[in-house]
Coordinates of C-alpha atoms and ligand atoms in Angstrom, one line a residue:
X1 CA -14.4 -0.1 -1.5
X2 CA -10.9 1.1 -2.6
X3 CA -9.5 4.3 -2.7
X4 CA -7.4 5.8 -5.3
X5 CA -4.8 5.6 -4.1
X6 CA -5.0 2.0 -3.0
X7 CA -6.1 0.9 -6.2
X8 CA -2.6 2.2 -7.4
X9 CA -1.1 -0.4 -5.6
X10 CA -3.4 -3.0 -6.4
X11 CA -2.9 -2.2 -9.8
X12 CA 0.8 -2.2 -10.2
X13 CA 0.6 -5.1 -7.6
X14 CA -1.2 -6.9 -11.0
X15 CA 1.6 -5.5 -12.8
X16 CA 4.4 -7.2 -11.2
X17 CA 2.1 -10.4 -11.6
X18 CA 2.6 -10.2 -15.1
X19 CA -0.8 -8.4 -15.8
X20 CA 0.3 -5.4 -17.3
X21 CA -1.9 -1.5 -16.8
X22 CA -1.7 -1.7 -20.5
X23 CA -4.0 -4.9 -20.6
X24 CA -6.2 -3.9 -17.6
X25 CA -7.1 -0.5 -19.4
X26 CA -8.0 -2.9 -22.5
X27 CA -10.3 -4.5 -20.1
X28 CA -11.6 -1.3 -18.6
X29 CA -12.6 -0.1 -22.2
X30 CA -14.2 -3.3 -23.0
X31 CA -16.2 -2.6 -19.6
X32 CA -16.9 1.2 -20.5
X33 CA -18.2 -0.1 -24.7
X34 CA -20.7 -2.6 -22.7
X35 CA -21.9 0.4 -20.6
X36 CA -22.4 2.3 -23.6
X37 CA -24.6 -0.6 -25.1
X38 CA -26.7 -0.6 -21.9
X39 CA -27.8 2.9 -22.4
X40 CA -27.5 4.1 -25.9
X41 CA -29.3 1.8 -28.9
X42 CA -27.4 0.6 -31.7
X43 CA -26.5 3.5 -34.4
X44 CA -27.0 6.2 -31.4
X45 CA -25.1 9.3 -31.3
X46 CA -22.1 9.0 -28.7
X47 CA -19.0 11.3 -27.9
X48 CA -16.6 10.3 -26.3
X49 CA -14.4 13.2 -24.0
X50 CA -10.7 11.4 -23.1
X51 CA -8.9 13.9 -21.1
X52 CA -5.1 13.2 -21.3
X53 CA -4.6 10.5 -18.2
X54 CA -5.1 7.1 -18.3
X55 CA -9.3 8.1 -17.5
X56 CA -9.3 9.2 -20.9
X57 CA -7.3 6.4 -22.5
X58 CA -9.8 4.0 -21.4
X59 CA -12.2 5.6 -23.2
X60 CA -9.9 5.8 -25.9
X61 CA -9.9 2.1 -26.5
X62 CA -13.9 2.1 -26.1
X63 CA -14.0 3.5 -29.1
X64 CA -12.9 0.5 -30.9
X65 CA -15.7 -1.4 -29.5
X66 CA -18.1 0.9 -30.6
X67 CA -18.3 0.6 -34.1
X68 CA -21.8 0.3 -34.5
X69 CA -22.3 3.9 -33.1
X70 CA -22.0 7.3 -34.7
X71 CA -19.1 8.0 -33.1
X72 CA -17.1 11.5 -31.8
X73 CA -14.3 10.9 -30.0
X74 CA -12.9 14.4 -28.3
X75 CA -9.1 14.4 -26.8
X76 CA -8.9 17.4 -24.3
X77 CA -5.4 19.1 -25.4
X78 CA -2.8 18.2 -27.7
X79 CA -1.7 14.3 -28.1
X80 CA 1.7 15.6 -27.0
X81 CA 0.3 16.5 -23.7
X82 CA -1.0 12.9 -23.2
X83 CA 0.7 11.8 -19.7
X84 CA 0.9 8.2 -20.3
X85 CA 2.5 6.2 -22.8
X86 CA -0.8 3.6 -22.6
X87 CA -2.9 6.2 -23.4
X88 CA -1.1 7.7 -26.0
X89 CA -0.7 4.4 -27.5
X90 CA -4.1 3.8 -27.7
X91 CA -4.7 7.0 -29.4
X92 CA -2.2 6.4 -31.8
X93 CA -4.0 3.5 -32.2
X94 CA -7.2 5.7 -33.2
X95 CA -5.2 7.7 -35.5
X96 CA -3.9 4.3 -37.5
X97 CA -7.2 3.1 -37.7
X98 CA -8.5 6.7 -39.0
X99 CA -11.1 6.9 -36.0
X100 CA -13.2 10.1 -36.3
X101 CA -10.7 11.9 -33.7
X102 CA -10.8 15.8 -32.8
X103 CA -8.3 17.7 -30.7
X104 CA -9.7 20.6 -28.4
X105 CA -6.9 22.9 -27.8
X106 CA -9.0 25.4 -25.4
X107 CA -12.2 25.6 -23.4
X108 CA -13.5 28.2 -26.3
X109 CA -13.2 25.5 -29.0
X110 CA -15.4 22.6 -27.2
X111 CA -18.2 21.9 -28.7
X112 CA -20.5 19.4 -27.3
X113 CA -23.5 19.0 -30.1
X114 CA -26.2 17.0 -29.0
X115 CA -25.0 13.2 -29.0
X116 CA -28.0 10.5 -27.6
X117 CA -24.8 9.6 -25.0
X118 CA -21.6 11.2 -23.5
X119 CA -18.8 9.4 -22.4
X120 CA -16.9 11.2 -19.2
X121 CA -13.6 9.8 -19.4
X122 CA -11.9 13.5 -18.6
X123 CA -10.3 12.5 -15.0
X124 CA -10.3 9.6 -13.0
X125 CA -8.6 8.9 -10.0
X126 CA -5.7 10.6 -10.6
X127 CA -7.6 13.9 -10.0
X128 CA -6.4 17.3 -7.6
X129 CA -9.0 20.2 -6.8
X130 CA -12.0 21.5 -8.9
X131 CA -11.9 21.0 -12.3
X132 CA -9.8 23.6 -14.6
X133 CA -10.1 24.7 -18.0
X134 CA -11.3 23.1 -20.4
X135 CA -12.4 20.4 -18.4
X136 CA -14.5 22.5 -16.7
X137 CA -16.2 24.4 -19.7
X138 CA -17.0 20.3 -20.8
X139 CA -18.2 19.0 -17.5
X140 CA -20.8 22.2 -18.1
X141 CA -22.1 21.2 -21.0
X142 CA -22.1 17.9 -20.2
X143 CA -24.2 18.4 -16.9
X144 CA -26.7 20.8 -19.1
X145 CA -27.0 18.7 -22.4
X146 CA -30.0 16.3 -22.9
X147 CA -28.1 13.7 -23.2
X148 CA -27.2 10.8 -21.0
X149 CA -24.3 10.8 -19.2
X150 CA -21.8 8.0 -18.6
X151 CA -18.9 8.9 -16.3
X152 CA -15.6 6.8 -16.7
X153 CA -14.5 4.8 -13.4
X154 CA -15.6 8.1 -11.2
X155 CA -17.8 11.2 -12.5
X156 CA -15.3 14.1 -13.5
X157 CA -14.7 16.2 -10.3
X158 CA -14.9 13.0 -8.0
X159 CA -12.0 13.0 -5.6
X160 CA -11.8 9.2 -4.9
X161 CA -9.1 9.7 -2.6
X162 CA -12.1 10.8 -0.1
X163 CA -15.3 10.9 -1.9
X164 CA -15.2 14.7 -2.2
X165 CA -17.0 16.1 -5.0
X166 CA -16.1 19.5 -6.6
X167 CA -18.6 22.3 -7.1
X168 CA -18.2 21.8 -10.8
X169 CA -18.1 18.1 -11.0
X170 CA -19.8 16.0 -13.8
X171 CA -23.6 14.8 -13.0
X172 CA -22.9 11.9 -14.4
X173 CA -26.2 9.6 -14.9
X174 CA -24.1 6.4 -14.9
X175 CA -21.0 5.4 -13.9
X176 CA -19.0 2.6 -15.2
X177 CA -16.3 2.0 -12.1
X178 CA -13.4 -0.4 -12.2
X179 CA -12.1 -4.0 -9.9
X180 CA -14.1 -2.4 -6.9
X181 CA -16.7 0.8 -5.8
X182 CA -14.7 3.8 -4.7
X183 CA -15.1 6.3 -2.3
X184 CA -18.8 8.8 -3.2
X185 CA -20.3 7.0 -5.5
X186 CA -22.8 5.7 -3.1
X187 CA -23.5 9.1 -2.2
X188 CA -24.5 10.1 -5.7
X189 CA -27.8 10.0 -7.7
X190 CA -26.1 8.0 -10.4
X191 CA -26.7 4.4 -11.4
X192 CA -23.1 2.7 -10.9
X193 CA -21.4 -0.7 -12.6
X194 CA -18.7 -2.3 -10.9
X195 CA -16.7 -3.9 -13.9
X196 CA -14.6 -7.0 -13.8
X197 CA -10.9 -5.9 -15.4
X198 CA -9.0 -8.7 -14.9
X199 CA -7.4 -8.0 -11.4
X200 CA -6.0 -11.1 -10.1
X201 CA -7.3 -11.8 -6.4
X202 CA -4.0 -12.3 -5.5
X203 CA -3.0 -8.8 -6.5
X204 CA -5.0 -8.1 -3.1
X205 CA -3.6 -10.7 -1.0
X206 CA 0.1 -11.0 -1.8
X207 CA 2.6 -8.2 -0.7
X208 CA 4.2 -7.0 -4.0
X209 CA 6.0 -4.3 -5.4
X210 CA 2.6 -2.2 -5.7
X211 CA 2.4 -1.5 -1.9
X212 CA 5.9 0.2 -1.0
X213 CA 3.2 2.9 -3.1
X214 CA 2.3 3.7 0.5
X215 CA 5.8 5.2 1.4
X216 CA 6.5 8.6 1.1
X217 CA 9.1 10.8 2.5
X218 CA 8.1 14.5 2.2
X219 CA 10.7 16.8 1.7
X220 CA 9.9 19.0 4.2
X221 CA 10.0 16.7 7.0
X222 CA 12.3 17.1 10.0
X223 CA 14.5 15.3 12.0
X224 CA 11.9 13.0 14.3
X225 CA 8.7 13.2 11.6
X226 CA 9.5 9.8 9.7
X227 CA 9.5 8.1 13.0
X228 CA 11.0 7.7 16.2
X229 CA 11.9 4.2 17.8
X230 CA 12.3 2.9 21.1
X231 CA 13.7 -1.0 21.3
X232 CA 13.2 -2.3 24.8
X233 CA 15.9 -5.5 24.5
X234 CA 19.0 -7.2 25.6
X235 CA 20.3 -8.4 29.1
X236 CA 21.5 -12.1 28.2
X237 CA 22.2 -11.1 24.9
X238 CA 23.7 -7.8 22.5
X239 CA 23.4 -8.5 19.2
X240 CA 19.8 -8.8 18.9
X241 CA 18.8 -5.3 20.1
X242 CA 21.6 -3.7 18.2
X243 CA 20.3 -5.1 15.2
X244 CA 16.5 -4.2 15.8
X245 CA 18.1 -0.8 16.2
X246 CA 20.3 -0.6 13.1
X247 CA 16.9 -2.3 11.1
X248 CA 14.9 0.4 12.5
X249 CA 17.2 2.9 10.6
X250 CA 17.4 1.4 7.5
X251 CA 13.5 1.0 7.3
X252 CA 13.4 4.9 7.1
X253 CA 13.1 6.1 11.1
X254 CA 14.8 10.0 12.1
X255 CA 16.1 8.5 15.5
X256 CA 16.1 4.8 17.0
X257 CA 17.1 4.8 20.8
X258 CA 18.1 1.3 22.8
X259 CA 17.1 0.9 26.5
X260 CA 19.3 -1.9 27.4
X261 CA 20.6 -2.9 31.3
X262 CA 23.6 -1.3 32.3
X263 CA 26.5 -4.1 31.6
X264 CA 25.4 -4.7 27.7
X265 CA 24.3 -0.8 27.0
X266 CA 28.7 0.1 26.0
X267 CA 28.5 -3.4 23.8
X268 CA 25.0 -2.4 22.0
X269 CA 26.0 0.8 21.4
X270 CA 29.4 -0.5 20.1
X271 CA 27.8 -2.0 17.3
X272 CA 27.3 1.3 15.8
X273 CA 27.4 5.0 15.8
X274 CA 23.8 5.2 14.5
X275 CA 22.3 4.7 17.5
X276 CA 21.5 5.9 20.7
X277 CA 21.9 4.0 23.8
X278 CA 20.0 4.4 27.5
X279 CA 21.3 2.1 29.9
X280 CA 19.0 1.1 33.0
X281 CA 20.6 -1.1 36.1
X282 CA 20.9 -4.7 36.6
X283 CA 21.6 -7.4 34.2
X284 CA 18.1 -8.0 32.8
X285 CA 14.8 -6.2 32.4
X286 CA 12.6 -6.2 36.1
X287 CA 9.7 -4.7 37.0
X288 CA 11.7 -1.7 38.7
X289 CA 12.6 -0.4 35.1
X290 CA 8.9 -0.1 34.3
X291 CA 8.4 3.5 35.4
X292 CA 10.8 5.0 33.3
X293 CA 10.8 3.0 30.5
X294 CA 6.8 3.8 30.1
X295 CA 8.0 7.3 30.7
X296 CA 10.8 6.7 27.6
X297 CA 8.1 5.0 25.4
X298 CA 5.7 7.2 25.7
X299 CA 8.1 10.1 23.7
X300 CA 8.6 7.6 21.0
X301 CA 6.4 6.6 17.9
X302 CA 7.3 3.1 18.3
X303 CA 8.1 0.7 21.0
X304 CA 10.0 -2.4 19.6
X305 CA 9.8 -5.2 22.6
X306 CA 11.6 -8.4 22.9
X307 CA 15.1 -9.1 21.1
X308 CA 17.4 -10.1 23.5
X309 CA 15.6 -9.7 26.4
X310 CA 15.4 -13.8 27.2
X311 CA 12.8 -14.9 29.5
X312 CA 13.4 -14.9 32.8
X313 CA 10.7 -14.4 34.9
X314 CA 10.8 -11.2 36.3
X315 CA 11.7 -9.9 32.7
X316 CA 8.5 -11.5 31.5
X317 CA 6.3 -9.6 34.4
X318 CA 8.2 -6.7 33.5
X319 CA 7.0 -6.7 29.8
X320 CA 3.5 -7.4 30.6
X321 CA 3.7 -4.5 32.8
X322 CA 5.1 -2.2 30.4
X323 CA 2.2 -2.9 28.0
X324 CA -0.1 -2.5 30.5
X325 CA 1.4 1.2 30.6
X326 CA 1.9 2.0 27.0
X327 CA -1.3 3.0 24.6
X328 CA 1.1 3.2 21.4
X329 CA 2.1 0.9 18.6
X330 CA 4.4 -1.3 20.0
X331 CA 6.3 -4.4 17.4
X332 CA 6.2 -7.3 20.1
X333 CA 9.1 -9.8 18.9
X334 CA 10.9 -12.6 20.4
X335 CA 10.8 -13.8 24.5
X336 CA 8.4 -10.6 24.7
X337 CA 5.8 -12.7 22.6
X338 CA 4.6 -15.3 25.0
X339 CA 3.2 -12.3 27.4
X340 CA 1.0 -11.0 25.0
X341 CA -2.1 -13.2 25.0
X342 CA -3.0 -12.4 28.5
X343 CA -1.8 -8.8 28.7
X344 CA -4.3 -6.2 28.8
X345 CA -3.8 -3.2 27.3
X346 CA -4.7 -0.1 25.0
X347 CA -1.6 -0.8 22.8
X348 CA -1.7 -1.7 19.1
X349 CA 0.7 -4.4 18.8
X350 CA 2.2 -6.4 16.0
X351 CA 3.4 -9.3 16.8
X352 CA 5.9 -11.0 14.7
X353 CA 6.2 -15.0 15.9
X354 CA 7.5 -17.3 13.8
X355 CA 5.5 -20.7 13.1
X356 CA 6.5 -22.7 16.6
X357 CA 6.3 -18.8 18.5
X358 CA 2.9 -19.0 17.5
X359 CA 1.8 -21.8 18.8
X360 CA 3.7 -21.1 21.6
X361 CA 1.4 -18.1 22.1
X362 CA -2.2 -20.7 21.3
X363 CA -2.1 -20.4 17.7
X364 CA -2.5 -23.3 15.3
X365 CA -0.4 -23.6 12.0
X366 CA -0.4 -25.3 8.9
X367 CA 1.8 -26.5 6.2
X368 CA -0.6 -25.4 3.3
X369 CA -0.3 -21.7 3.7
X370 CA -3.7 -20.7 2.7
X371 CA -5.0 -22.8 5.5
X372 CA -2.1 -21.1 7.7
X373 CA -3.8 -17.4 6.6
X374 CA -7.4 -18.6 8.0
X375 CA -5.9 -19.6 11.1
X376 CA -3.4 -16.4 11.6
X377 CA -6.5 -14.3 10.8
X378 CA -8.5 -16.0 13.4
X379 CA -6.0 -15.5 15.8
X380 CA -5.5 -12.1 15.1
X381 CA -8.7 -11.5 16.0
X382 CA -8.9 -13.5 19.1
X383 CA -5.9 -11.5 20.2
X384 CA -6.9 -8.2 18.8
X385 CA -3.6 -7.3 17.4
X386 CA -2.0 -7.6 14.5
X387 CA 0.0 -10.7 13.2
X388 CA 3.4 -11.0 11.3
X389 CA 4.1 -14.7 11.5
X390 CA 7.3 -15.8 9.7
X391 CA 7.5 -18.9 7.0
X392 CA 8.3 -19.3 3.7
X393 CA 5.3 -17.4 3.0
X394 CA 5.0 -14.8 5.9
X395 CA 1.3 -14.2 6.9
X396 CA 0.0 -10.9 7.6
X397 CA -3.2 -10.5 9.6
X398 CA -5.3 -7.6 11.9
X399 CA -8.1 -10.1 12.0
X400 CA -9.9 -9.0 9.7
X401 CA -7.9 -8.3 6.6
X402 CA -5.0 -10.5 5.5
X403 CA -2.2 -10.7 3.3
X404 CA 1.0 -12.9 2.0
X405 CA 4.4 -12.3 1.7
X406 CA 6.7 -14.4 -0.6
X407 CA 9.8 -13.2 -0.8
X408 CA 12.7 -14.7 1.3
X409 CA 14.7 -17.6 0.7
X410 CA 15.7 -20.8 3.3
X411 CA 19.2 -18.4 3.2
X412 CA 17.5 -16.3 5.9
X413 CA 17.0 -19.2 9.1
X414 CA 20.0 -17.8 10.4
X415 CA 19.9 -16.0 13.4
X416 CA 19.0 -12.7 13.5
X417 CA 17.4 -12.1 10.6
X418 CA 13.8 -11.9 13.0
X419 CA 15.7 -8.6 14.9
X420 CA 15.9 -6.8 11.6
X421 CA 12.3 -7.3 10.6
X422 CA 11.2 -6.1 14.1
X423 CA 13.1 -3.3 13.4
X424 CA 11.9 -2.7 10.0
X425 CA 8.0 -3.1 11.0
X426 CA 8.9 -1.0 13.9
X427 CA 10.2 1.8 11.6
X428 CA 7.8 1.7 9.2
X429 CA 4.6 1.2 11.7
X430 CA 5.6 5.1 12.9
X431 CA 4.5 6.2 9.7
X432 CA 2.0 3.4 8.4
X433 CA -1.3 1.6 9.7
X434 CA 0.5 -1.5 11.8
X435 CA -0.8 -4.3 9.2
X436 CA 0.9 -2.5 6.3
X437 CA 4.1 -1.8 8.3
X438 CA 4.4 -5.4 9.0
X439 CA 3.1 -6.4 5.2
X440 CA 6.2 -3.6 4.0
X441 CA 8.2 -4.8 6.2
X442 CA 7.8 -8.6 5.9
X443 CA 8.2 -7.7 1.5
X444 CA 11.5 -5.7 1.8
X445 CA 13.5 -8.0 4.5
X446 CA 12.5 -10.9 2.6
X447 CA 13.5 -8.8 -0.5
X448 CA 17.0 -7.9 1.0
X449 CA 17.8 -11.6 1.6
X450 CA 17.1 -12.9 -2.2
X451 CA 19.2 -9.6 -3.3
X452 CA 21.8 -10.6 -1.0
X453 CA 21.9 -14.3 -1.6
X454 CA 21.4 -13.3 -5.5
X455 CA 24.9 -11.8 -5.6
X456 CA 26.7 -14.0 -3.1
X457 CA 24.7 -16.9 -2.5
X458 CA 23.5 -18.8 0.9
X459 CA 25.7 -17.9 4.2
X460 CA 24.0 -14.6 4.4
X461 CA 24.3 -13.1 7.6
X462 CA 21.6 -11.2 9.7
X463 CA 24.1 -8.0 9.4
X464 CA 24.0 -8.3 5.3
X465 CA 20.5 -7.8 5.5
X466 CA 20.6 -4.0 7.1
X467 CA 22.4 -2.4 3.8
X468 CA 20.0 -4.6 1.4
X469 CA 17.5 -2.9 3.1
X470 CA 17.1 0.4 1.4
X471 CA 16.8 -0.7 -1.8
X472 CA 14.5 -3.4 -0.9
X473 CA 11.9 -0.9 -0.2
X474 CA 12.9 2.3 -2.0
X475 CA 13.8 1.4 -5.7
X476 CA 11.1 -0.4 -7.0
X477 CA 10.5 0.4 -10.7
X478 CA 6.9 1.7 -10.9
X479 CA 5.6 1.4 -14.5
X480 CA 2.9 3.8 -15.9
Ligands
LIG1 N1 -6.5 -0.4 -12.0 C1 -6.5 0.9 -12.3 O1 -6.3 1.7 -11.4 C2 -6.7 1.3 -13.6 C3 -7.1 2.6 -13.9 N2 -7.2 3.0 -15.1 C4 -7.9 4.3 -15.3 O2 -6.9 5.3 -15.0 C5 -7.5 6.3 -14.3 C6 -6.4 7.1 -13.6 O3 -5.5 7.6 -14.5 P1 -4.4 8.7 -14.2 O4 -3.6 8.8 -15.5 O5 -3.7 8.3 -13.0 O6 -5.2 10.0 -13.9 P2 -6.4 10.7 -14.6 O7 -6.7 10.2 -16.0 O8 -7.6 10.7 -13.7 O9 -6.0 12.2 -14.7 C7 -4.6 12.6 -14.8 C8 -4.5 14.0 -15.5 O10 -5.4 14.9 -15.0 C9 -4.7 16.2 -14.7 N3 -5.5 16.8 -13.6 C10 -5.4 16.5 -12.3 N4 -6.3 17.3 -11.7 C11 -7.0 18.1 -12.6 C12 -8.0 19.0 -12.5 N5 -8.5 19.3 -11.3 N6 -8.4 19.6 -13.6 C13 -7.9 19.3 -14.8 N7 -6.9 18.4 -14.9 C14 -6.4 17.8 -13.8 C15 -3.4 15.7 -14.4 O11 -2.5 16.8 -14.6 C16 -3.2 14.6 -15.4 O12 -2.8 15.1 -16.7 C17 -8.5 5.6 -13.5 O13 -9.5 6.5 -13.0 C18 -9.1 4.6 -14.5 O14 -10.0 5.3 -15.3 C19 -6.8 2.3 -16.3 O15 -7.8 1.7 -17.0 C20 -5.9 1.1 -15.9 C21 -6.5 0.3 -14.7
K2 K1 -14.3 10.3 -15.5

């Protein structure tokens, strides 16, 4: 089952595949024309009622399958109001051909008649609230004509963002749905079609452009409500937790805070203004920090564990510990990683190994990377986590649902480049489910470095990545 909204980014996921909305709403009016045949006998009586969305332009390109019907076809306002340009295409289309095409300009000039079948094509998914005017004068007669009713993708009133249904919804008697059921249909006493519209698979499983869909900034928000991130690093080494840090605030979080020991907190936080810095003693992380740090955690979205904390042993115990505490989201990267499969705790982590991290932790790999996705997926679930692990194609996994990244480039083996995507996934997971801050995540970094080596070539630097990153996840051109 999708929702709405995730068949948004499915479906401009398909788009930057190279399967155009355009040609998918072809397809969905194809699908909606062999409904029609199902229910309504050659010759019969059918009107079409296209609201000005792309709902309505898939019943708009129905029309030229239907021929062999007496056909009305009804737009719901003026053609100028049309929102889409592929629906007002395909009424243009209608007009070209001289289709039988009427314009209702107010609720007080619909006039259903008495067709053998209705099509519902007023609103789809792209619906707010209870019907208004003059959808909701049609949806009336609709619900208390004779004839059969045949609701486009959802009935008329269906919210498929949560399967609410308004007071003054269609009653549809069929439903012709698109790629995949969506949220209430079950519930209703109308026979529903699932149709076929072209959707590649891999418009599921690959992280494309169609997913940075899920991130939204509202304009209201305050300082601290798109995320707040703690990264737990650095002892034996500086750089790695300053760049988690800097990542964190280029992926979109309000405040990023770095709990470092003592001797490398002035270095860490020399690396940049952005960030705030809260030393603990001694030279590495020990079990002694635990307390606080927990405490420190526990005020932050986010925990981002591991870069530059090395592995010594009482570091290791110390980490264990400190996941045993902390029942948050926590981005486990780096040293931090080899802890994790016998730690016991209420955390959700993401994990981001690369390939030889991974088996490192009792994974198995693969060169062919479809084989690689059954076995991160298996793991995943074994572990009960989520998975990020890093290749040329990055897998995603929460164990039960899984998806592939491809950007990157060989540019980005350099060092460092696996602090900034902890960062970024930590950023993003204060605001997303943890497998689509690591699939985000995983798209834009890998994104950053082909923008990067794009305009200068290979050498890239971990620290050329951080000002590629807001574009990488924020300017995608969206199509209609
Ligand atoms: N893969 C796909 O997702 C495809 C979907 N297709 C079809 O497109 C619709 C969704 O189209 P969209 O243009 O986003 O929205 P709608 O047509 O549902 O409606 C937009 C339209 O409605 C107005 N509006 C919103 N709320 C109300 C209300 N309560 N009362 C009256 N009017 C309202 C809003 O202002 C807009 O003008 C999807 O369902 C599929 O049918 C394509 O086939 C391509 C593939
Ligand atoms: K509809």
């Amino acid at each position: 089952m999708l929702t709405g909204s995730e068949m948004g980014v499915v479906d401009e996921n398909a788009a930057a595949l190279g399967v155009p909305r355009k040609q998918l709403m072809e397809s969905s009016g194809n699908a909606v024309a062999q409904a029609v045949r199902a229910h309504a006998d050659t010759g019969a009586s059918v009107t079409v009622v296209a609201g000005r969305g792309n709902n309505g332009g898939d019943a708009l390109v129905a029309a030229r399958f239907l021929d062999d019907y007496d056909l009305r076809v009804l737009l719901l306002g003026r053609p100028e109001t049309i929102t889409t340009d592929i629906a007002r295409e395909n009424w243009d289309a209608l007009q070209s051909a001289e289709y039988p095409t009427e314009q209702v300009g107010d609720a007080s000039q619909f006039a259903l008649g008495d067709p053998d079948l209705v099509v519902d094509a007023m609103l789809g998914t792209g619906i707010s609230g209870a019907l208004r005017e003059p959808e909701a004068t049609a949806a009336a007669a609709m619900t208390a004509s004779d004839a059969t009713v045949l609701s486009v993708d959802v009935p008329s009133g269906l919210d498929a963002a949560d399967g609410t249904l308004a007071d003054n919804a269609v009653d549809a008697d069929h439903v012709v749905t698109f790629h995949d059921t969506k949220p209430g249909l079950s519930d209703l006493d109308a026979g529903v079609t699932v149709a076929d519209i072209g959707i590649p698979e891999a418009a599921e499983l690959f992280v494309e452009r169609g997913d940075l869909r899920r991130l939204t900034r509202d304009p209201a928000s305050h300082k601290g409500d798109n995320g707040e991130v703690l990264v737990v690093g650095g002892g034996p080494y500086t750089g790695a937790p300053a760049l988690s840090a800097q990542a964190a605030l280029r992926g979109g979080a309000d405040l990023v805070r770095v709990a470092a020991p003592e001797p490398v907190a002035r270095e860490i936080q020399g690396y940049s203004e952005n960030l705030i810095v809260r030393p603990y003693d001694g030279d590495v992380l020990a079990p002694p920090h635990v307390d606080r740090l927990a405490d420190l955690a526990a005020d932050h979205d986010t925990l981002v564990l591991g870069p530059g904390l090395g592995d010594a042993d009482a570091t290791l115990e110390a980490v264990a510990a400190l996941l045993e505490r902390f029942d948050g989201t926590a981005v486990v990267d780096a040293d931090a990683l080899s802890v994790v499969p016998d730690v016991d705790t209420d955390a959700d982590l993401v994990c981001t190994p690369h390939q030889e991290e991974l088996v490192g932790m009792g994974g198995e790999t693969s060169d062919d990377w479809r084989e690689r996705a059954d076995l991160v997926e298996s793991f995943a679930a074994d572990l009960g986590h989520t998975l990020l692990v890093k290749g040329p194609y990055d897998v995603v996994s929460d164990g039960e649902r899984t998806r592939v990244n491809r950007t990157g480039n060989p540019g980005m083996t350099v060092g460092g480049t696996g602090d900034v995507l902890a960062g970024v996934t930590g950023a993003l997971a204060c605001v997303q489910e943890p497998r689509h801050a690591a699939s985000i995540a995983a798209y834009a970094v890998g994104g950053a470095g082909d923008a990067v080596v794009d305009e200068r070539g290979y050498g890239l630097v971990a620290t050329d990545l951080l000002d590629a990153v807001p574009p990488a996840l924020w300017s995608a051109d969206a199509d209609d």
